[in-house]
XYZ file of C-alpha atoms in Angstrom:
690
model
C -25.660 55.817 210.218
C -26.343 52.815 207.860
C -23.810 50.381 206.555
C -23.688 47.628 203.829
C -21.172 45.244 202.399
C -20.945 43.745 198.957
C -18.905 41.289 196.896
C -17.602 39.434 199.806
C -16.442 42.524 201.765
C -15.694 41.902 205.413
C -17.977 43.705 207.895
C -16.753 47.123 209.042
C -14.587 47.056 212.174
C -16.245 47.295 215.583
C -16.687 51.076 216.310
C -15.759 50.413 219.922
C -12.250 49.086 219.061
C -10.618 51.308 216.359
C -7.298 50.150 215.044
C -3.969 51.980 215.796
C -4.225 53.771 212.606
C -7.795 54.887 213.215
C -6.832 56.147 216.663
C -4.069 58.149 215.215
C -6.276 59.775 212.733
C -8.977 60.484 215.381
C -6.333 62.185 217.461
C -5.258 64.371 214.567
C -8.952 65.169 214.028
C -9.403 66.261 217.576
C -6.304 68.423 217.369
C -7.510 69.931 214.182
C -10.966 70.778 215.348
C -9.523 72.291 218.558
C -6.857 74.295 216.826
C -9.340 75.755 214.213
C -11.788 76.750 216.854
C -14.644 74.491 215.465
C -16.579 71.639 216.860
C -16.978 68.067 215.791
C -19.685 67.705 213.230
C -22.158 64.864 213.151
C -20.762 61.867 211.124
C -17.216 63.507 210.867
C -15.782 61.323 213.699
C -17.207 58.086 212.132
C -16.097 59.003 208.701
C -12.522 59.597 209.762
C -12.658 56.142 211.494
C -14.182 54.390 208.488
C -11.599 55.908 206.083
C -8.714 54.929 208.329
C -9.866 51.453 208.665
C -10.310 51.176 204.840
C -6.767 52.403 204.252
C -5.400 50.054 206.890
C -7.244 46.944 205.550
C -6.864 47.832 201.813
C -10.609 47.581 201.387
C -12.596 49.878 199.076
C -15.102 52.161 200.777
C -18.148 53.997 199.608
C -19.085 56.861 202.129
C -22.178 58.854 201.825
C -21.630 62.022 203.855
C -24.540 64.489 203.823
C -24.077 68.135 203.318
C -22.679 69.801 206.367
C -20.660 66.746 207.466
C -17.393 68.200 206.839
C -16.262 65.357 204.577
C -13.255 67.091 203.127
C -11.647 67.300 206.671
C -12.833 63.720 207.382
C -10.866 62.114 204.606
C -7.835 64.580 204.533
C -7.011 63.693 208.235
C -6.584 60.043 207.504
C -4.613 60.742 204.424
C -2.211 62.942 206.477
C -1.862 60.194 208.960
C -1.201 57.734 206.234
C 1.450 59.965 204.787
C 3.477 59.621 207.881
C 4.341 55.977 207.084
C 3.791 55.526 203.360
C 6.434 55.840 200.716
C 3.709 56.377 198.052
C 1.578 59.491 197.623
C -2.193 59.480 198.038
C -4.570 60.966 195.445
C -7.554 63.239 196.008
C -9.688 63.421 192.771
C -12.479 65.925 192.338
C -15.036 66.463 189.697
C -15.160 70.379 189.811
C -12.533 73.066 189.776
C -14.386 74.800 192.609
C -13.829 71.856 195.036
C -10.183 71.482 193.832
C -9.560 75.041 194.562
C -11.139 74.819 197.996
C -9.144 71.838 198.974
C -5.821 73.277 197.835
C -6.350 76.931 198.724
C -8.372 76.555 202.055
C -9.061 73.167 203.536
C -5.571 71.586 203.389
C -3.450 74.658 204.488
C -5.809 75.259 207.450
C -5.661 71.581 208.359
C -1.897 71.223 208.154
C -1.358 74.462 210.089
C -3.641 73.002 212.809
C -2.102 69.551 213.048
C 1.635 70.520 212.478
C 2.692 70.034 216.046
C 1.373 66.435 216.050
C 3.131 65.505 212.857
C 6.639 63.763 212.726
C 7.572 65.678 209.490
C 5.968 68.215 207.078
C 3.328 66.972 204.595
C 3.882 68.000 200.898
C 0.886 68.729 198.799
C 0.788 69.184 194.958
C -1.962 70.158 192.577
C -1.799 68.327 189.243
C -3.909 68.967 186.122
C -3.720 68.004 182.493
C -1.059 69.581 180.343
C -3.450 71.927 178.386
C -4.312 73.622 181.716
C -0.806 75.128 181.784
C 0.620 77.925 179.675
C 3.364 76.617 177.226
C 6.461 78.806 177.296
C 7.742 77.278 174.060
C 4.579 78.369 172.309
C 4.480 81.893 173.828
C 8.139 82.173 172.652
C 7.126 81.414 169.134
C 7.999 77.727 169.045
C 4.452 76.775 167.799
C 2.403 78.271 165.061
C -0.598 80.421 165.815
C -3.954 78.868 165.220
C -4.967 81.731 162.939
C -3.061 82.859 159.960
C -0.212 85.328 160.553
C -1.537 88.880 161.398
C -5.002 87.755 162.249
C -4.560 88.097 165.962
C -3.130 91.651 165.829
C -4.695 93.359 162.838
C -8.223 91.953 162.558
C -11.342 91.779 164.638
C -12.856 88.412 165.668
C -14.026 87.773 162.111
C -11.112 87.625 159.673
C -11.288 90.031 156.791
C -10.478 88.909 153.243
C -7.372 91.233 153.045
C -4.870 92.367 155.658
C -5.999 95.370 157.622
C -3.648 98.440 157.951
C -1.019 98.121 160.629
C -2.068 99.552 164.055
C -0.255 99.932 167.337
C -1.044 96.741 169.204
C -3.840 94.338 168.738
C -7.277 95.559 167.761
C -9.369 92.452 168.466
C -10.507 91.131 171.886
C -8.736 87.804 170.953
C -5.491 89.688 170.183
C -5.674 91.690 173.312
C -6.157 88.573 175.382
C -3.203 86.749 173.881
C -0.960 89.713 174.446
C -2.102 89.637 178.057
C -1.496 85.958 178.266
C 2.091 86.314 176.938
C 2.792 89.025 179.519
C 1.225 86.905 182.210
C 3.346 83.930 181.217
C 6.450 85.908 182.049
C 5.363 86.632 185.567
C 3.180 83.739 186.864
C 4.684 81.154 189.135
C 2.350 78.366 188.214
C 1.227 78.892 184.670
C -2.083 77.454 185.668
C -5.101 78.902 183.753
C -7.161 79.048 186.985
C -4.688 81.466 188.436
C -5.356 83.956 185.599
C -7.812 86.648 186.753
C -9.866 87.731 184.837
C -9.978 84.651 182.583
C -9.928 84.335 178.798
C -11.855 82.425 176.259
C -10.996 78.838 175.244
C -9.971 80.203 171.799
C -7.449 82.596 173.425
C -6.054 79.999 175.803
C -5.375 77.604 172.858
C -3.027 80.160 171.489
C -0.691 79.718 174.493
C -1.197 76.079 175.508
C -0.672 72.633 173.968
C -2.201 69.258 174.425
C -0.287 66.282 175.587
C -0.123 64.987 171.950
C 1.319 68.341 170.679
C 3.899 68.732 173.422
C 7.462 67.999 172.218
C 8.313 66.263 175.387
C 10.985 67.050 178.109
C 13.714 65.325 176.036
C 13.267 67.556 172.965
C 11.630 70.891 174.145
C 14.167 73.654 174.638
C 11.966 75.100 177.362
C 11.644 71.780 179.335
C 13.501 73.153 182.455
C 11.113 76.125 182.798
C 7.848 74.188 181.724
C 5.049 74.702 184.130
C 3.491 71.341 183.364
C 6.761 69.606 183.850
C 7.274 71.415 187.169
C 3.835 70.380 188.420
C 4.604 66.834 187.554
C 7.937 66.947 189.285
C 6.235 68.474 192.425
C 3.524 65.681 192.323
C 6.175 63.059 192.078
C 7.590 64.308 195.430
C 4.421 65.001 197.211
C 2.529 63.027 199.894
C -0.813 64.140 198.720
C -1.795 65.021 195.120
C -4.957 66.872 194.284
C -6.237 66.098 190.727
C -9.429 65.637 188.811
C -11.630 62.735 187.544
C -10.299 63.149 183.899
C -6.714 62.661 184.911
C -7.768 59.677 186.882
C -9.661 58.262 183.943
C -6.708 58.750 181.496
C -4.425 56.945 184.017
C -6.963 54.064 184.434
C -8.009 53.620 180.818
C -4.945 54.613 178.868
C -2.276 53.273 181.232
C -0.405 56.459 180.788
C 1.953 57.737 183.526
C 0.014 61.012 184.022
C 0.083 60.405 187.687
C 2.823 59.179 189.984
C 2.449 55.592 191.258
C 0.107 55.852 194.348
C -1.487 53.491 196.828
C -4.626 55.215 198.003
C -7.123 57.425 196.144
C -10.057 59.366 197.593
C -12.693 60.214 194.955
C -14.749 63.208 196.181
C -17.972 64.082 194.175
C -17.868 60.373 193.377
C -21.399 60.527 191.977
C -19.829 62.360 188.945
C -17.139 59.800 188.370
C -18.976 57.602 185.848
C -19.990 60.463 183.584
C -16.614 62.208 183.918
C -14.716 59.094 183.021
C -17.024 58.517 180.103
C -16.488 62.000 178.862
C -12.703 61.825 179.196
C -12.499 58.610 177.125
C -15.043 59.528 174.458
C -13.959 60.735 170.933
C -15.285 62.677 168.043
C -14.222 62.656 164.517
C -15.415 64.924 161.620
C -14.422 65.596 157.940
C -13.288 69.041 158.995
C -10.870 67.448 161.471
C -9.373 65.274 158.693
C -9.064 68.357 156.356
C -7.347 70.324 159.227
C -4.874 67.591 159.774
C -4.135 67.488 156.044
C -3.603 71.426 155.993
C -1.301 71.215 158.909
C 0.824 68.485 157.317
C 1.123 70.542 154.170
C 2.104 73.654 155.909
C 4.403 72.361 158.646
C 5.646 68.994 157.379
C 5.936 69.799 153.618
C 4.438 66.593 152.408
C 1.806 65.791 149.753
C -1.675 65.077 151.311
C -3.653 64.035 148.192
C -4.746 60.810 149.753
C -5.813 62.416 152.986
C -7.779 65.168 151.062
C -9.480 62.479 149.083
C -10.226 60.548 152.227
C -11.718 63.665 153.874
C -13.937 64.342 150.883
C -15.246 60.613 150.942
C -15.777 60.820 154.601
C -17.817 64.037 154.318
C -19.920 62.629 151.459
C -20.694 59.346 153.440
C -21.313 61.211 156.738
C -23.943 63.432 155.120
C -26.081 60.464 154.461
C -26.134 59.232 158.041
C -28.963 60.279 160.157
C -28.226 61.807 163.590
C -28.375 59.350 166.388
C -27.194 55.872 167.449
C -25.850 53.493 164.759
C -27.043 50.303 166.284
C -26.538 48.235 163.164
C -22.878 49.229 162.755
C -21.351 51.649 160.111
C -23.039 51.773 156.721
C -20.740 50.241 154.104
C -19.857 53.527 152.323
C -19.020 55.168 155.688
C -16.950 52.227 156.648
C -14.924 52.314 153.545
C -14.444 56.152 153.868
C -13.183 55.699 157.400
C -10.800 52.992 156.264
C -9.447 55.534 153.706
C -9.037 58.021 156.451
C -7.218 55.549 158.648
C -4.869 54.393 155.960
C -4.067 57.914 154.630
C -3.386 59.246 158.078
C -1.154 56.325 158.906
C 0.762 56.862 155.755
C 1.170 60.571 156.516
C 2.581 59.715 159.936
C 5.015 57.363 158.532
C 6.149 60.068 155.991
C 6.844 62.501 158.882
C 8.632 60.451 161.247
C 11.113 62.385 163.357
C 13.485 59.483 164.150
C 17.071 60.470 163.510
C 16.147 64.118 162.966
C 18.088 66.909 164.722
C 16.375 68.721 167.481
C 16.097 71.797 165.215
C 14.141 69.847 162.770
C 11.547 68.806 165.332
C 9.779 72.163 165.610
C 6.422 72.921 167.123
C 4.647 73.250 163.822
C 5.684 69.673 162.731
C 4.646 68.410 166.125
C 1.155 70.065 165.787
C 0.739 68.476 162.437
C 1.709 65.019 163.571
C -0.595 65.341 166.676
C -3.546 66.159 164.498
C -2.852 63.284 162.016
C -2.348 60.868 165.068
C -5.719 61.870 166.517
C -7.433 61.284 163.172
C -5.636 57.952 162.734
C -6.525 56.774 166.280
C -10.231 57.924 166.119
C -10.748 56.313 162.681
C -9.254 53.030 163.909
C -11.251 53.092 167.065
C -14.566 53.798 165.367
C -13.897 51.081 162.840
C -13.184 48.535 165.618
C -16.068 49.772 167.891
C -18.425 46.919 167.531
C -15.684 44.442 168.333
C -14.663 46.027 171.618
C -18.062 46.910 172.958
C -18.015 50.671 172.014
C -20.997 52.746 170.957
C -20.946 54.923 167.854
C -23.386 57.637 166.979
C -23.735 60.622 164.508
C -24.313 64.085 165.863
C -24.941 67.548 164.302
C -25.225 71.112 165.561
C -28.730 71.650 167.054
C -31.354 74.213 166.567
C -34.367 74.840 168.742
C -37.818 74.115 167.234
C -40.683 75.925 169.059
C -42.926 73.484 170.755
C -40.466 70.543 170.751
C -38.949 71.117 174.132
C -35.552 70.102 172.907
C -33.100 71.512 170.472
C -33.137 69.270 167.360
C -30.123 68.378 165.100
C -29.789 70.207 161.931
C -29.786 67.359 159.402
C -28.440 69.590 156.627
C -25.165 70.158 158.595
C -22.170 67.802 158.206
C -22.128 64.850 160.665
C -19.611 64.179 163.425
C -18.989 60.641 164.418
C -18.819 60.007 168.241
C -17.450 56.926 170.064
C -17.546 55.970 173.734
C -17.446 52.928 175.843
C -20.704 51.015 176.398
C -19.568 50.612 179.939
C -16.748 51.995 181.909
C -17.136 49.559 184.746
C -14.712 46.817 183.646
C -11.863 49.187 182.753
C -12.209 51.006 186.102
C -12.171 47.756 187.818
C -8.852 46.771 186.178
C -7.142 50.213 186.016
C -8.397 51.695 189.302
C -9.751 49.195 191.876
C -7.275 46.300 191.247
C -4.044 47.973 192.455
C -5.285 50.671 194.750
C -7.350 51.224 197.830
C -10.174 53.505 196.716
C -12.520 55.608 198.873
C -15.458 57.087 197.078
C -17.510 59.796 198.882
C -20.334 62.062 198.024
C -23.551 63.463 199.510
C -25.502 61.192 197.047
C -23.937 57.748 196.641
C -26.880 55.633 197.833
C -30.486 55.465 196.742
C -32.289 54.932 199.998
C -29.802 52.769 201.858
C -28.670 50.965 198.668
C -25.167 51.605 197.372
C -25.515 48.891 194.668
C -26.590 51.009 191.671
C -23.619 53.422 191.932
C -21.196 50.562 192.929
C -22.180 48.487 189.941
C -21.759 51.370 187.457
C -18.187 51.783 188.540
C -17.155 48.050 188.334
C -17.808 46.887 191.926
C -20.337 44.235 191.157
C -20.441 41.018 189.228
C -18.184 37.958 189.101
C -14.679 38.771 190.241
C -15.528 42.147 191.609
C -13.389 43.358 194.507
C -14.730 43.598 198.098
C -16.166 46.947 199.257
C -18.019 48.409 202.140
C -20.770 51.106 201.992
C -21.334 53.437 204.814
C -23.862 56.420 205.299
C -22.595 58.598 208.100
C -25.578 60.785 208.037
C -25.966 64.494 208.165
C -25.975 67.184 210.893
C -29.337 68.539 209.536
C -32.786 67.692 210.829
C -34.309 67.561 207.451
C -37.993 66.713 208.469
C -37.934 69.898 210.613
C -35.889 72.134 208.262
C -37.271 71.193 204.791
C -40.494 70.337 202.908
C -40.763 68.325 199.835
C -43.722 69.304 197.812
C -44.708 67.287 194.623
C -47.330 69.019 192.348
C -49.355 65.820 192.146
C -52.323 67.498 190.231
C -50.244 68.810 187.371
C -50.468 66.840 184.067
C -47.605 64.632 183.120
C -45.033 66.854 181.539
C -44.685 67.053 177.851
C -41.746 68.500 175.895
C -41.356 72.180 176.763
C -42.668 74.119 179.809
C -46.550 73.951 180.009
C -48.850 76.758 180.987
C -49.932 74.669 183.981
C -46.332 74.485 185.279
C -45.815 78.191 184.859
C -49.029 78.916 186.785
C -47.834 76.580 189.581
C -44.358 78.198 189.624
C -45.902 81.680 189.822
C -48.060 80.735 192.698
C -45.048 79.393 194.580
C -42.889 82.283 193.813
C -45.569 84.814 194.890
C -46.028 82.901 198.249
C -42.311 82.889 198.967
C -41.801 86.410 197.687
C -38.769 85.397 195.702
C -35.742 83.737 197.163
C -36.145 80.836 194.776
C -33.445 78.709 192.791
C -35.193 77.330 189.742
C -33.505 74.143 188.424
C -34.603 73.374 184.869
C -34.096 70.520 182.430
C -32.877 72.788 179.715
C -31.528 76.232 179.080
C -34.498 76.984 176.796
C -36.884 76.109 179.604
C -35.155 78.282 182.165
C -35.238 81.209 179.718
C -38.835 80.678 178.851
C -39.897 80.554 182.420
C -37.938 83.639 183.392
C -39.423 85.576 180.356
C -42.873 84.478 181.237
C -42.821 85.296 184.897
C -40.790 88.480 185.114
C -43.674 90.835 184.189
C -45.862 88.999 186.847
C -43.675 89.584 189.951
C -42.079 92.640 191.689
C -38.717 90.873 192.421
C -35.796 90.217 190.102
C -35.405 86.916 188.310
C -31.879 86.205 187.104
C -31.265 83.611 184.359
C -28.094 81.649 183.761
C -26.207 82.903 180.724
C -27.011 86.663 181.359
C -23.718 86.956 183.355
C -20.923 84.832 184.577
C -22.221 82.046 186.943
C -20.131 83.327 189.750
C -21.665 86.839 189.397
C -25.154 85.411 189.307
C -24.712 83.257 192.247
C -23.215 86.125 194.290
C -26.131 88.414 193.516
C -28.568 85.724 194.277
C -26.911 85.098 197.676
C -26.787 88.803 198.569
C -30.339 89.751 197.619
C -32.807 87.780 199.712
C -35.791 88.207 197.306
C -34.030 87.680 194.017
C -34.451 84.334 192.140
C -31.964 82.460 189.891
C -33.091 80.210 187.192
C -30.753 77.801 185.338
C -29.647 74.350 184.324
C -27.343 71.543 185.299
C -24.377 73.606 186.674
C -26.775 75.114 189.261
C -28.082 71.552 190.124
C -24.700 70.668 191.538
C -22.659 73.980 192.014
C -24.649 76.358 194.201
C -23.920 76.663 197.989
C -26.118 79.502 199.364
C -27.046 79.073 202.918
C -29.694 81.386 204.533
C -32.986 82.850 203.548
C -31.774 83.799 200.015
C -32.496 80.197 198.917
C -35.773 79.363 200.647
C -37.421 77.691 197.713
C -35.822 75.273 195.261
C -38.033 74.467 192.210
C -37.326 71.502 189.968
C -39.269 71.629 186.732
C -39.108 67.981 185.939
C -37.416 64.694 186.910
C -33.986 64.716 185.307
C -34.005 61.757 183.254
C -31.511 61.579 180.444
C -32.834 62.899 177.186
C -34.858 60.186 175.318
C -32.625 60.705 172.270
C -29.365 60.482 174.126
C -27.500 57.797 172.133
C -25.236 56.511 174.801
C -27.892 56.244 177.378
C -30.072 54.422 174.879
C -27.343 51.915 174.066
C -26.675 51.278 177.775
C -30.291 50.766 178.513
C -30.633 48.237 175.661
C -27.516 46.454 176.834
C -28.958 45.990 180.285
C -32.181 44.672 178.843
C -30.355 42.216 176.632
C -28.762 40.809 179.759
C -32.048 40.392 181.466
C -32.174 43.499 183.598
C -34.419 46.461 183.768
C -32.681 49.044 181.499
C -34.826 51.884 182.564
C -34.301 51.426 186.205
C -30.615 50.566 185.967
C -29.740 53.514 183.750
C -32.225 56.255 183.369
C -33.873 56.085 186.795
C -30.602 55.658 188.621
C -29.177 58.656 186.702
C -32.262 60.696 187.565
C -32.203 59.724 191.265
C -28.664 60.914 191.829
C -29.241 64.234 190.006
C -32.673 64.832 191.758
C -30.840 64.353 195.068
C -28.238 66.732 194.070
C -30.742 69.347 193.089
C -32.780 68.940 196.244
C -29.589 69.253 198.163
C -29.176 72.895 197.272
C -31.899 73.876 199.796
C -30.465 73.033 203.259
C -26.793 74.117 203.466
C -26.604 75.072 207.226
C -28.420 74.116 210.450
C -30.430 77.267 210.499
C -31.842 76.926 206.984
C -35.518 76.421 206.371
C -37.281 76.028 203.041
C -39.176 74.070 200.381
C -38.139 71.764 197.548
C -41.021 71.956 194.909
C -40.943 69.340 192.169
C -43.377 70.335 189.305
C -43.478 66.751 187.843
C -46.404 64.759 189.033
C -44.703 61.403 188.124
C -42.604 61.736 191.381
C -45.902 61.089 193.209
C -47.790 58.982 190.773
C -45.394 56.784 188.788
C -44.344 53.361 189.911
C -40.695 54.428 190.026
C -41.591 57.545 192.180
C -40.720 55.706 195.455
C -37.329 54.748 194.047
C -36.593 58.415 193.306
C -37.904 59.725 196.460
C -35.672 57.285 198.370
C -32.631 59.141 197.031
C -33.843 62.483 198.498
C -33.095 63.938 201.895
C -35.882 62.952 204.396
C -37.879 66.142 204.139
C -41.369 66.418 205.392
C -43.508 65.697 202.398
C -46.812 66.953 201.036
C -48.780 67.147 197.747
C -51.116 69.825 199.121
C -50.790 73.184 197.333
C -52.493 75.220 200.070
C -50.218 73.684 202.705
C -47.038 74.543 200.875
C -47.996 78.011 199.997
C -48.845 78.708 203.625
C -45.465 77.462 204.698
C -43.766 79.572 202.038
C -45.680 82.686 203.093
C -44.534 82.122 206.720
C -40.942 81.633 205.562
C -41.055 84.928 203.548
C -41.935 86.743 206.707
C -45.630 87.715 205.938
């Protein structure tokens, strides 16, 4: 176990003398492990102690807990102990729906059953998501307009015909059938939660029965407020001891100051390596001319006002945006684009003024009018935000739909398509410091929070460094796995430096590894096209199956990969972090290249330049740190249980030869390392049972 402190943080408490709070939590842990028939995992006891001491002292804590530690149990136990004495709820925030479902559906129920005799009262748990994750009963009851024109859902296929089709019994399109099923489900579901719908539906179908927070009429005006699933979830959260939510909700609460979460005192952020990117995504915005036109059309249809000014502004915006090249706008907005955006802002503001609902009767405030106003509000806020971006340290760039050019390695923007303007914060650190860390005790945990023994890069990106930063402690509680004995890190040192696309040399190297292991490989690729090209090239040359992401649902692919020991699975970023396949089915993990951000990523480019302007090393602070955490996540797919054995093979020679290679390798589990091809193929042959 390693430990570090930053920004004036006090040293961690003496392990020999835990506080009363820590002792209480440790007693609960012992009771839980005994009742569930398990055994204490390496690092779990120490993590419980550290989390308990952090809550007691009100000090922020970063806990790196390796795969297999049982970190969910190690932070849930202290939260349960804390709930006995606190009059405020605690928050658990996750990055993925899978972990959210695991905590709510498995971990917490089992844990609470195990420790119930030791508790002074029951512990209430609530799951809380964004409003659009719940079916809207007002909308399914006809209170909001359909997205498509009347009749489209039930008489046409996916592509609308120019004239109404003959009447038929029931919907004839897949979309229509899904919407009918959703409306029937809305009458019988107890939660209204999209994730409880099996099988699921497309985003397009779900939009027909859900509303955004902006479109919602609100509890005071909605006739279905008493039955509303979203309102029920919020009411349950307000009375809960522990609330399970996601990083996006946490970001909205911290950045926007909106009361989307009840007032809380402690928050545990699991999958904390994802927090920075998820927060950035949640508070980024996009504005296109088509959005402005859609807002104008909604206002004409549902608010019965003239929209000449907004239509003119949409045309001016489209004309100006056509001339803007894709990518970062480091010099600010071109003059004609700035003027067009000002027109959009002013016209949408005037439309909102003309459609105010103050003083209107409840009957006049219908769903259609609310949808129209929400679209106009979004347009107004985005136009105003983009115009002010340079004054508030935000980044603006233009994007277009992309097409793949053979030999380029990346999909390239189609410059003939209309441009969309994007806006995002240059840094989320300051706002996180103010909105999250200032008034709460925050515990961040992940299997990959430190690079080597250094927590500083991740902590700094979240607002825990610099003048005035709050105190924090970083602790690595280790892993139960014997990485040097269980795993091998092979770097293909002799391969040429990777260029765009997958090279013949890489494919030959990969083929040799697959043949030696006789399958059982998880291929993690830098792009969907690279995964597809590798699968296509290698399938005719091997006698085992190679699955590729996109050919079926991710769950189905991972299930088949886990059940068939010689089958391979190739894919992209969701596999880098979302696959848990213990056993011999995953005995080889192949990473095609170091997962640096794309060189044309506008936001990463802007952040790199900002670090350099302040005298830092932009590449190391942004790109290399990003790559190190992602690389560690990918390599972490290999060893998932104490009996696992295997090889992580990196087909990017820079990991062995570049100056930054040591920095990246420090983030990886401490596998036994080699660059010798004959050695690693021999190991794979033995693992395959030859």
